[in-house]
Amino acid sequence: CRLVVLISGRGSNMQAIVNTVRDHALPAQICAVIANKAEAGGLAWARDRGLPVHAVAHRDYANRVEFDTALANVIDIHQPDYVLLAGFMRVLTPSFVERFNGRLINIHPSLLPAFPGLHTHQQALAMGVQWHGCTVHFVTPVLDHGPIIAQGIVPVIADDTPETLAGRVLQVEHKVYSNVVRWLAEGRISLNSMQRVQVQGIA
Ligand code: GRF
């Protein structure tokens, strides 16, 4: 199972994915790590581990369509089975999403459909929810909306700040995305006719 991972920053989710493929000797390979900025810390981490890396800087392109096209062309070099967005902070155009339809996965730091968009931990604290978490989902043209593959939950604690809550969610993100990568590698994830995700062996 050929995987390309897209990041924008430190790439801690990417690191968890790389480590889980290695530690569990999964039938998968990380073909490339791609960032939308050359200074993304995760690129250096991936390069140090001998992974192919690319920076496709959105600042180098006149508009969103040109950036997405350049990004898609770099991804296609590696012929991935799946493209994993992991802390990738760009909204992708519908044509990009269509080009990778069914193969594009993202992690969002909330229990979708609650709190789409940015500042999810502030949103959660503002609403006074008692449970929060993360969602790994297939990407569709509607932002933060695609078929849900897996979720992880964390308790919200009385004196939580957005930072303490984000840190608790991030730990669960790493676990959930690692599980999803294992299922992808084992070929256990499919979409049924109702566009609902089914994971073989999981109820
Ligand atoms: C994480 O907090 C995650 O919620 C979101 O992007 C942030 C950075 O993730 N997906 P990472 O450490 O770059 O994987």
PDB file of C-alpha atoms and ligand atoms in Angstrom:
ATOM      1  CA  CYS A   1       0.000   0.000   0.000  1.00  0.00           C
ATOM      2  CA  ARG A   2       1.706   3.160  -1.277  1.00  0.00           C
ATOM      3  CA  LEU A   3       1.173   6.221   0.907  1.00  0.00           C
ATOM      4  CA  VAL A   4       2.043   9.896   0.392  1.00  0.00           C
ATOM      5  CA  VAL A   5       1.713  12.163   3.439  1.00  0.00           C
ATOM      6  CA  LEU A   6       1.092  15.919   3.207  1.00  0.00           C
ATOM      7  CA  ILE A   7       2.099  18.214   6.053  1.00  0.00           C
ATOM      8  CA  SER A   8       2.423  21.926   6.816  1.00  0.00           C
ATOM      9  CA  GLY A   9       4.357  22.029  10.068  1.00  0.00           C
ATOM     10  CA  ARG A  10       6.052  19.806  12.646  1.00  0.00           C
ATOM     11  CA  GLY A  11       4.252  16.770  11.200  1.00  0.00           C
ATOM     12  CA  SER A  12       3.731  14.867  14.448  1.00  0.00           C
ATOM     13  CA  ASN A  13       0.882  12.895  12.840  1.00  0.00           C
ATOM     14  CA  MET A  14       3.183  12.053   9.923  1.00  0.00           C
ATOM     15  CA  GLN A  15       5.840  10.925  12.390  1.00  0.00           C
ATOM     16  CA  ALA A  16       3.325   8.668  14.140  1.00  0.00           C
ATOM     17  CA  ILE A  17       2.346   7.200  10.761  1.00  0.00           C
ATOM     18  CA  VAL A  18       5.976   6.598   9.714  1.00  0.00           C
ATOM     19  CA  ASN A  19       6.741   4.992  13.066  1.00  0.00           C
ATOM     20  CA  THR A  20       3.667   2.727  13.030  1.00  0.00           C
ATOM     21  CA  VAL A  21       4.481   1.443   9.515  1.00  0.00           C
ATOM     22  CA  ARG A  22       8.014   0.665  10.663  1.00  0.00           C
ATOM     23  CA  ASP A  23       7.225  -0.703  14.153  1.00  0.00           C
ATOM     24  CA  HIS A  24       4.431  -3.011  12.947  1.00  0.00           C
ATOM     25  CA  ALA A  25       6.196  -3.894   9.670  1.00  0.00           C
ATOM     26  CA  LEU A  26       2.941  -3.023   7.923  1.00  0.00           C
ATOM     27  CA  PRO A  27       2.510  -3.911   4.208  1.00  0.00           C
ATOM     28  CA  ALA A  28       2.747  -0.229   3.398  1.00  0.00           C
ATOM     29  CA  GLN A  29       5.363   2.265   2.376  1.00  0.00           C
ATOM     30  CA  ILE A  30       5.586   5.993   2.805  1.00  0.00           C
ATOM     31  CA  CYS A  31       6.560   6.934  -0.752  1.00  0.00           C
ATOM     32  CA  ALA A  32       6.981  10.647   0.012  1.00  0.00           C
ATOM     33  CA  VAL A  33       6.346  13.396   2.528  1.00  0.00           C
ATOM     34  CA  ILE A  34       5.266  16.670   0.906  1.00  0.00           C
ATOM     35  CA  ALA A  35       4.877  20.061   2.577  1.00  0.00           C
ATOM     36  CA  ASN A  36       3.420  23.341   1.329  1.00  0.00           C
ATOM     37  CA  LYS A  37       6.372  25.201   2.844  1.00  0.00           C
ATOM     38  CA  ALA A  38      10.079  24.379   2.734  1.00  0.00           C
ATOM     39  CA  GLU A  39      10.525  25.267   6.403  1.00  0.00           C
ATOM     40  CA  ALA A  40       8.042  22.659   7.650  1.00  0.00           C
ATOM     41  CA  GLY A  41       9.819  20.883  10.495  1.00  0.00           C
ATOM     42  CA  GLY A  42       8.416  17.518   9.451  1.00  0.00           C
ATOM     43  CA  LEU A  43      10.346  17.667   6.153  1.00  0.00           C
ATOM     44  CA  ALA A  44      13.712  17.632   7.937  1.00  0.00           C
ATOM     45  CA  TRP A  45      12.520  14.816  10.202  1.00  0.00           C
ATOM     46  CA  ALA A  46      11.413  12.739   7.206  1.00  0.00           C
ATOM     47  CA  ARG A  47      14.574  13.532   5.206  1.00  0.00           C
ATOM     48  CA  ASP A  48      16.733  12.429   8.170  1.00  0.00           C
ATOM     49  CA  ARG A  49      14.970   9.050   7.956  1.00  0.00           C
ATOM     50  CA  GLY A  50      15.710   8.651   4.294  1.00  0.00           C
ATOM     51  CA  LEU A  51      12.170   9.337   3.098  1.00  0.00           C
ATOM     52  CA  PRO A  52      11.680  11.175  -0.205  1.00  0.00           C
ATOM     53  CA  VAL A  53      10.542  14.717   0.579  1.00  0.00           C
ATOM     54  CA  HIS A  54       9.225  17.587  -1.499  1.00  0.00           C
ATOM     55  CA  ALA A  55       8.278  21.179  -0.739  1.00  0.00           C
ATOM     56  CA  VAL A  56       5.598  22.607  -3.019  1.00  0.00           C
ATOM     57  CA  ALA A  57       5.368  26.120  -1.646  1.00  0.00           C
ATOM     58  CA  HIS A  58       1.949  27.653  -2.131  1.00  0.00           C
ATOM     59  CA  ARG A  59       3.631  31.053  -1.998  1.00  0.00           C
ATOM     60  CA  ASP A  60       5.362  30.188  -5.309  1.00  0.00           C
ATOM     61  CA  TYR A  61       2.064  30.002  -7.210  1.00  0.00           C
ATOM     62  CA  ALA A  62      -0.220  32.709  -8.516  1.00  0.00           C
ATOM     63  CA  ASN A  63      -3.417  31.071  -7.305  1.00  0.00           C
ATOM     64  CA  ARG A  64      -4.995  28.060  -5.639  1.00  0.00           C
ATOM     65  CA  VAL A  65      -5.598  26.136  -8.852  1.00  0.00           C
ATOM     66  CA  GLU A  66      -1.969  26.460  -9.991  1.00  0.00           C
ATOM     67  CA  PHE A  67      -0.695  25.380  -6.576  1.00  0.00           C
ATOM     68  CA  ASP A  68      -3.050  22.409  -6.393  1.00  0.00           C
ATOM     69  CA  THR A  69      -2.084  21.344  -9.917  1.00  0.00           C
ATOM     70  CA  ALA A  70       1.633  21.470  -9.089  1.00  0.00           C
ATOM     71  CA  LEU A  71       0.975  19.571  -5.865  1.00  0.00           C
ATOM     72  CA  ALA A  72      -1.068  16.903  -7.674  1.00  0.00           C
ATOM     73  CA  ASN A  73       1.652  16.432 -10.279  1.00  0.00           C
ATOM     74  CA  VAL A  74       4.286  15.850  -7.569  1.00  0.00           C
ATOM     75  CA  ILE A  75       1.978  13.404  -5.777  1.00  0.00           C
ATOM     76  CA  ASP A  76       1.392  11.473  -9.018  1.00  0.00           C
ATOM     77  CA  ILE A  77       5.140  10.884  -9.405  1.00  0.00           C
ATOM     78  CA  HIS A  78       4.777   8.439  -6.492  1.00  0.00           C
ATOM     79  CA  GLN A  79       1.599   6.715  -7.696  1.00  0.00           C
ATOM     80  CA  PRO A  80       0.104   6.465  -4.155  1.00  0.00           C
ATOM     81  CA  ASP A  81      -2.837   4.293  -3.234  1.00  0.00           C
ATOM     82  CA  TYR A  82      -3.753   6.897  -0.614  1.00  0.00           C
ATOM     83  CA  VAL A  83      -2.838  10.525   0.072  1.00  0.00           C
ATOM     84  CA  LEU A  84      -2.894  11.301   3.799  1.00  0.00           C
ATOM     85  CA  LEU A  85      -3.355  14.918   4.934  1.00  0.00           C
ATOM     86  CA  ALA A  86      -1.715  15.234   8.340  1.00  0.00           C
ATOM     87  CA  GLY A  87      -1.698  18.716   9.768  1.00  0.00           C
ATOM     88  CA  PHE A  88      -1.970  20.000   6.210  1.00  0.00           C
ATOM     89  CA  MET A  89      -3.336  23.505   6.600  1.00  0.00           C
ATOM     90  CA  ARG A  90      -4.474  24.258   3.049  1.00  0.00           C
ATOM     91  CA  VAL A  91      -8.014  24.073   1.719  1.00  0.00           C
ATOM     92  CA  LEU A  92      -7.820  22.033  -1.487  1.00  0.00           C
ATOM     93  CA  THR A  93      -9.793  22.882  -4.628  1.00  0.00           C
ATOM     94  CA  PRO A  94     -12.714  20.654  -5.687  1.00  0.00           C
ATOM     95  CA  SER A  95     -10.781  19.599  -8.826  1.00  0.00           C
ATOM     96  CA  PHE A  96      -7.858  18.417  -6.688  1.00  0.00           C
ATOM     97  CA  VAL A  97     -10.253  16.506  -4.417  1.00  0.00           C
ATOM     98  CA  GLU A  98     -11.958  14.936  -7.456  1.00  0.00           C
ATOM     99  CA  ARG A  99      -8.572  13.940  -8.909  1.00  0.00           C
ATOM    100  CA  PHE A 100      -7.850  11.917  -5.764  1.00  0.00           C
ATOM    101  CA  ASN A 101     -11.438  10.950  -5.033  1.00  0.00           C
ATOM    102  CA  GLY A 102     -11.645   7.961  -2.709  1.00  0.00           C
ATOM    103  CA  ARG A 103      -7.896   8.108  -1.998  1.00  0.00           C
ATOM    104  CA  LEU A 104      -7.690  11.373  -0.022  1.00  0.00           C
ATOM    105  CA  ILE A 105      -7.865  11.196   3.788  1.00  0.00           C
ATOM    106  CA  ASN A 106      -7.628  13.919   6.435  1.00  0.00           C
ATOM    107  CA  ILE A 107      -7.485  14.237  10.192  1.00  0.00           C
ATOM    108  CA  HIS A 108      -9.482  16.994  11.855  1.00  0.00           C
ATOM    109  CA  PRO A 109      -9.080  17.927  15.533  1.00  0.00           C
ATOM    110  CA  SER A 110     -12.719  17.660  16.581  1.00  0.00           C
ATOM    111  CA  LEU A 111     -15.542  15.126  16.677  1.00  0.00           C
ATOM    112  CA  LEU A 112     -17.056  16.016  13.290  1.00  0.00           C
ATOM    113  CA  PRO A 113     -19.643  17.162  12.450  1.00  0.00           C
ATOM    114  CA  ALA A 114     -19.019  19.282  15.543  1.00  0.00           C
ATOM    115  CA  PHE A 115     -16.571  22.174  15.157  1.00  0.00           C
ATOM    116  CA  PRO A 116     -15.492  22.155  11.506  1.00  0.00           C
ATOM    117  CA  GLY A 117     -12.931  24.737  10.443  1.00  0.00           C
ATOM    118  CA  LEU A 118     -10.204  26.261  12.570  1.00  0.00           C
ATOM    119  CA  HIS A 119      -9.703  26.847  16.331  1.00  0.00           C
ATOM    120  CA  THR A 120     -11.627  23.690  17.157  1.00  0.00           C
ATOM    121  CA  HIS A 121     -10.403  23.540  20.761  1.00  0.00           C
ATOM    122  CA  GLN A 122     -11.530  27.108  21.445  1.00  0.00           C
ATOM    123  CA  GLN A 123     -14.884  26.231  19.863  1.00  0.00           C
ATOM    124  CA  ALA A 124     -15.180  23.160  22.111  1.00  0.00           C
ATOM    125  CA  LEU A 125     -14.338  25.120  25.279  1.00  0.00           C
ATOM    126  CA  ALA A 126     -16.703  27.935  24.296  1.00  0.00           C
ATOM    127  CA  MET A 127     -19.553  25.438  23.908  1.00  0.00           C
ATOM    128  CA  GLY A 128     -18.726  23.709  27.180  1.00  0.00           C
ATOM    129  CA  VAL A 129     -18.689  20.210  25.652  1.00  0.00           C
ATOM    130  CA  GLN A 130     -17.581  17.474  28.036  1.00  0.00           C
ATOM    131  CA  TRP A 131     -16.078  15.276  25.306  1.00  0.00           C
ATOM    132  CA  HIS A 132     -13.875  16.340  22.417  1.00  0.00           C
ATOM    133  CA  GLY A 133     -11.515  14.528  20.078  1.00  0.00           C
ATOM    134  CA  CYS A 134     -10.456  13.945  16.485  1.00  0.00           C
ATOM    135  CA  THR A 135     -11.871  12.549  13.258  1.00  0.00           C
ATOM    136  CA  VAL A 136     -10.135  10.771  10.372  1.00  0.00           C
ATOM    137  CA  HIS A 137     -12.293  11.025   7.269  1.00  0.00           C
ATOM    138  CA  PHE A 138     -12.283  10.771   3.473  1.00  0.00           C
ATOM    139  CA  VAL A 139     -11.964  14.212   1.929  1.00  0.00           C
ATOM    140  CA  THR A 140     -14.846  15.475  -0.222  1.00  0.00           C
ATOM    141  CA  PRO A 141     -15.248  18.885  -1.869  1.00  0.00           C
ATOM    142  CA  VAL A 142     -17.206  20.080   1.192  1.00  0.00           C
ATOM    143  CA  LEU A 143     -14.633  21.061   3.853  1.00  0.00           C
ATOM    144  CA  ASP A 144     -14.439  18.800   6.948  1.00  0.00           C
ATOM    145  CA  HIS A 145     -17.443  16.810   5.771  1.00  0.00           C
ATOM    146  CA  GLY A 146     -16.479  13.486   4.142  1.00  0.00           C
ATOM    147  CA  PRO A 147     -17.275   9.909   5.240  1.00  0.00           C
ATOM    148  CA  ILE A 148     -15.889   9.263   8.707  1.00  0.00           C
ATOM    149  CA  ILE A 149     -13.349   6.438   9.043  1.00  0.00           C
ATOM    150  CA  ALA A 150     -12.470   6.679  12.744  1.00  0.00           C
ATOM    151  CA  GLN A 151     -12.763   8.981  15.729  1.00  0.00           C
ATOM    152  CA  GLY A 152     -11.009   9.273  19.071  1.00  0.00           C
ATOM    153  CA  ILE A 153     -12.365  10.998  22.174  1.00  0.00           C
ATOM    154  CA  VAL A 154     -10.826  12.837  25.108  1.00  0.00           C
ATOM    155  CA  PRO A 155     -12.480  14.321  28.212  1.00  0.00           C
ATOM    156  CA  VAL A 156     -12.588  18.101  28.562  1.00  0.00           C
ATOM    157  CA  ILE A 157     -11.261  19.056  32.002  1.00  0.00           C
ATOM    158  CA  ALA A 158     -12.485  22.058  34.032  1.00  0.00           C
ATOM    159  CA  ASP A 159      -9.358  24.204  33.764  1.00  0.00           C
ATOM    160  CA  ASP A 160      -8.522  23.240  30.197  1.00  0.00           C
ATOM    161  CA  THR A 161      -7.111  25.878  27.895  1.00  0.00           C
ATOM    162  CA  PRO A 162      -7.093  25.513  24.107  1.00  0.00           C
ATOM    163  CA  GLU A 163      -3.448  24.458  24.446  1.00  0.00           C
ATOM    164  CA  THR A 164      -3.955  21.772  27.098  1.00  0.00           C
ATOM    165  CA  LEU A 165      -6.954  20.427  25.225  1.00  0.00           C
ATOM    166  CA  ALA A 166      -5.055  20.459  21.911  1.00  0.00           C
ATOM    167  CA  GLY A 167      -2.227  18.515  23.490  1.00  0.00           C
ATOM    168  CA  ARG A 168      -4.616  15.842  24.795  1.00  0.00           C
ATOM    169  CA  VAL A 169      -6.336  15.600  21.389  1.00  0.00           C
ATOM    170  CA  LEU A 170      -3.006  15.366  19.557  1.00  0.00           C
ATOM    171  CA  GLN A 171      -2.044  12.232  21.504  1.00  0.00           C
ATOM    172  CA  VAL A 172      -5.293  10.582  20.431  1.00  0.00           C
ATOM    173  CA  GLU A 173      -4.815  11.774  16.825  1.00  0.00           C
ATOM    174  CA  HIS A 174      -1.595   9.822  16.627  1.00  0.00           C
ATOM    175  CA  LYS A 175      -3.332   6.644  17.861  1.00  0.00           C
ATOM    176  CA  VAL A 176      -6.363   7.006  15.596  1.00  0.00           C
ATOM    177  CA  TYR A 177      -4.405   7.841  12.440  1.00  0.00           C
ATOM    178  CA  SER A 178      -2.003   4.942  13.143  1.00  0.00           C
ATOM    179  CA  ASN A 179      -4.964   2.557  13.408  1.00  0.00           C
ATOM    180  CA  VAL A 180      -6.417   3.873  10.150  1.00  0.00           C
ATOM    181  CA  VAL A 181      -3.051   3.424   8.379  1.00  0.00           C
ATOM    182  CA  ARG A 182      -2.923  -0.189   9.606  1.00  0.00           C
ATOM    183  CA  TRP A 183      -6.445  -0.800   8.251  1.00  0.00           C
ATOM    184  CA  LEU A 184      -5.507   0.823   4.920  1.00  0.00           C
ATOM    185  CA  ALA A 185      -2.374  -1.326   4.672  1.00  0.00           C
ATOM    186  CA  GLU A 186      -4.469  -4.430   5.410  1.00  0.00           C
ATOM    187  CA  GLY A 187      -7.018  -3.411   2.769  1.00  0.00           C
ATOM    188  CA  ARG A 188      -9.848  -3.408   5.311  1.00  0.00           C
ATOM    189  CA  ILE A 189     -11.410  -0.012   4.535  1.00  0.00           C
ATOM    190  CA  SER A 190     -14.149   0.434   1.945  1.00  0.00           C
ATOM    191  CA  LEU A 191     -17.052   2.739   1.198  1.00  0.00           C
ATOM    192  CA  ASN A 192     -20.504   1.224   0.795  1.00  0.00           C
ATOM    193  CA  SER A 193     -23.183   2.368  -1.626  1.00  0.00           C
ATOM    194  CA  MET A 194     -24.454   4.789   1.007  1.00  0.00           C
ATOM    195  CA  GLN A 195     -20.983   6.409   1.110  1.00  0.00           C
ATOM    196  CA  ARG A 196     -20.473   5.016   4.628  1.00  0.00           C
ATOM    197  CA  VAL A 197     -17.071   3.631   5.616  1.00  0.00           C
ATOM    198  CA  GLN A 198     -16.837  -0.056   6.428  1.00  0.00           C
ATOM    199  CA  VAL A 199     -13.806  -1.540   8.171  1.00  0.00           C
ATOM    200  CA  GLN A 200     -13.630  -5.326   7.810  1.00  0.00           C
ATOM    201  CA  GLY A 201     -13.333  -7.016  11.184  1.00  0.00           C
ATOM    202  CA  ILE A 202     -14.590  -3.962  13.055  1.00  0.00           C
ATOM    203  CA  ALA A 203     -18.305  -3.831  13.902  1.00  0.00           C
TER     204      ALA A 203
HETATM  205  C1  GRF B   1      -2.696  19.107  14.891  1.00  0.00           C
HETATM  206  O1  GRF B   1      -3.026  19.790  16.057  1.00  0.00           O
HETATM  207  C2  GRF B   1      -3.909  18.522  14.260  1.00  0.00           C
HETATM  208  O2  GRF B   1      -5.019  18.747  15.067  1.00  0.00           O
HETATM  209  C3  GRF B   1      -4.127  19.214  12.978  1.00  0.00           C
HETATM  210  O3  GRF B   1      -2.948  19.940  12.666  1.00  0.00           O
HETATM  211  C4  GRF B   1      -2.171  20.095  13.882  1.00  0.00           C
HETATM  212  C5  GRF B   1      -0.733  19.856  13.577  1.00  0.00           C
HETATM  213  O4  GRF B   1      -0.573  18.484  13.364  1.00  0.00           O
HETATM  214  N1  GRF B   1      -4.432  18.213  11.994  1.00  0.00           N
HETATM  215  P1  GRF B   1       0.894  17.862  13.109  1.00  0.00           P
HETATM  216  O5  GRF B   1       1.609  17.852  14.427  1.00  0.00           O
HETATM  217  O6  GRF B   1       1.582  18.782  12.099  1.00  0.00           O
HETATM  218  O7  GRF B   1       0.616  16.487  12.583  1.00  0.00           O
END
